[in-house]
Amino acid sequence: MKLLLVDDHPLFLQSLKVLLTTRGYEVVGTATNGTEALKQACLLRPDLILMDIEMPDCDGLTAT
């Protein structure tokens, strides 16, 4: 399963990526706001996006 992770906290984002990767998931990309997430989603075509709701610029609800 290809995952895209979206969160504005770099330490949390990296930790989640490591945790999911060690559990066998394929993290194909990360983003730090909703605008970035939309670009990454179109480019990478993930199966699932795990996205924070409260982020600067474009929040998770708007991006969804």
PDB file of C-alpha atoms in Angstrom:
ATOM      1  CA  MET A   1       0.000   0.000   0.000  1.00  0.00           C
ATOM      2  CA  LYS A   2       1.418   3.379  -1.052  1.00  0.00           C
ATOM      3  CA  LEU A   3       0.999   6.151   1.543  1.00  0.00           C
ATOM      4  CA  LEU A   4       1.316   9.931   1.446  1.00  0.00           C
ATOM      5  CA  LEU A   5       1.872  11.552   4.848  1.00  0.00           C
ATOM      6  CA  VAL A   6       0.914  15.183   5.468  1.00  0.00           C
ATOM      7  CA  ASP A   7       1.721  17.109   8.654  1.00  0.00           C
ATOM      8  CA  ASP A   8       3.289  20.477   9.462  1.00  0.00           C
ATOM      9  CA  HIS A   9       5.443  19.134  12.334  1.00  0.00           C
ATOM     10  CA  PRO A  10       8.680  17.741  10.819  1.00  0.00           C
ATOM     11  CA  LEU A  11       9.602  15.519  13.788  1.00  0.00           C
ATOM     12  CA  PHE A  12       6.161  13.899  13.907  1.00  0.00           C
ATOM     13  CA  LEU A  13       6.139  13.471  10.122  1.00  0.00           C
ATOM     14  CA  GLN A  14       9.546  11.773  10.100  1.00  0.00           C
ATOM     15  CA  SER A  15       8.678   9.565  13.101  1.00  0.00           C
ATOM     16  CA  LEU A  16       5.428   8.439  11.492  1.00  0.00           C
ATOM     17  CA  LYS A  17       7.253   7.679   8.251  1.00  0.00           C
ATOM     18  CA  VAL A  18       9.824   5.510  10.064  1.00  0.00           C
ATOM     19  CA  LEU A  19       7.128   3.712  12.084  1.00  0.00           C
ATOM     20  CA  LEU A  20       4.998   2.902   9.041  1.00  0.00           C
ATOM     21  CA  THR A  21       7.984   1.895   6.912  1.00  0.00           C
ATOM     22  CA  THR A  22       9.204  -0.551   9.560  1.00  0.00           C
ATOM     23  CA  ARG A  23       5.677  -2.023   9.638  1.00  0.00           C
ATOM     24  CA  GLY A  24       5.872  -2.797   5.924  1.00  0.00           C
ATOM     25  CA  TYR A  25       4.055   0.179   4.405  1.00  0.00           C
ATOM     26  CA  GLU A  26       5.489   2.052   1.441  1.00  0.00           C
ATOM     27  CA  VAL A  27       5.608   5.783   2.170  1.00  0.00           C
ATOM     28  CA  VAL A  28       5.894   7.320  -1.286  1.00  0.00           C
ATOM     29  CA  GLY A  29       5.956  10.936  -0.155  1.00  0.00           C
ATOM     30  CA  THR A  30       5.426  13.578   2.486  1.00  0.00           C
ATOM     31  CA  ALA A  31       4.030  17.106   2.520  1.00  0.00           C
ATOM     32  CA  THR A  32       3.818  19.883   5.094  1.00  0.00           C
ATOM     33  CA  ASN A  33       0.519  21.527   4.086  1.00  0.00           C
ATOM     34  CA  GLY A  34      -2.590  20.917   2.021  1.00  0.00           C
ATOM     35  CA  THR A  35      -1.322  22.671  -1.095  1.00  0.00           C
ATOM     36  CA  GLU A  36       1.783  20.493  -1.150  1.00  0.00           C
ATOM     37  CA  ALA A  37      -0.376  17.439  -0.456  1.00  0.00           C
ATOM     38  CA  LEU A  38      -2.539  18.106  -3.519  1.00  0.00           C
ATOM     39  CA  LYS A  39       0.534  18.386  -5.752  1.00  0.00           C
ATOM     40  CA  GLN A  40       2.080  15.226  -4.275  1.00  0.00           C
ATOM     41  CA  ALA A  41      -1.200  13.287  -4.568  1.00  0.00           C
ATOM     42  CA  CYS A  42      -1.502  14.093  -8.289  1.00  0.00           C
ATOM     43  CA  LEU A  43       2.136  13.249  -8.911  1.00  0.00           C
ATOM     44  CA  LEU A  44       2.517  10.115  -6.738  1.00  0.00           C
ATOM     45  CA  ARG A  45      -1.023   8.637  -6.865  1.00  0.00           C
ATOM     46  CA  PRO A  46      -0.946   7.108  -3.336  1.00  0.00           C
ATOM     47  CA  ASP A  47      -3.492   4.520  -2.191  1.00  0.00           C
ATOM     48  CA  LEU A  48      -4.014   6.338   1.105  1.00  0.00           C
ATOM     49  CA  ILE A  49      -3.295   9.839   2.431  1.00  0.00           C
ATOM     50  CA  LEU A  50      -2.832  10.376   6.174  1.00  0.00           C
ATOM     51  CA  MET A  51      -3.310  14.116   6.669  1.00  0.00           C
ATOM     52  CA  ASP A  52      -3.343  16.477   9.639  1.00  0.00           C
ATOM     53  CA  ILE A  53      -6.383  18.741   9.847  1.00  0.00           C
ATOM     54  CA  GLU A  54      -4.739  21.890  11.264  1.00  0.00           C
ATOM     55  CA  MET A  55      -1.884  23.145   9.070  1.00  0.00           C
ATOM     56  CA  PRO A  56      -0.768  26.549   7.761  1.00  0.00           C
ATOM     57  CA  ASP A  57      -1.606  27.843   4.267  1.00  0.00           C
ATOM     58  CA  CYS A  58      -4.104  25.112   3.329  1.00  0.00           C
ATOM     59  CA  ASP A  59      -5.490  22.886   6.081  1.00  0.00           C
ATOM     60  CA  GLY A  60      -6.389  19.210   5.764  1.00  0.00           C
ATOM     61  CA  LEU A  61     -10.133  19.779   5.476  1.00  0.00           C
ATOM     62  CA  THR A  62      -9.744  22.252   2.637  1.00  0.00           C
ATOM     63  CA  ALA A  63      -7.297  19.984   0.819  1.00  0.00           C
ATOM     64  CA  THR A  64      -9.604  17.002   1.199  1.00  0.00           C
TER      65      THR A  64
END
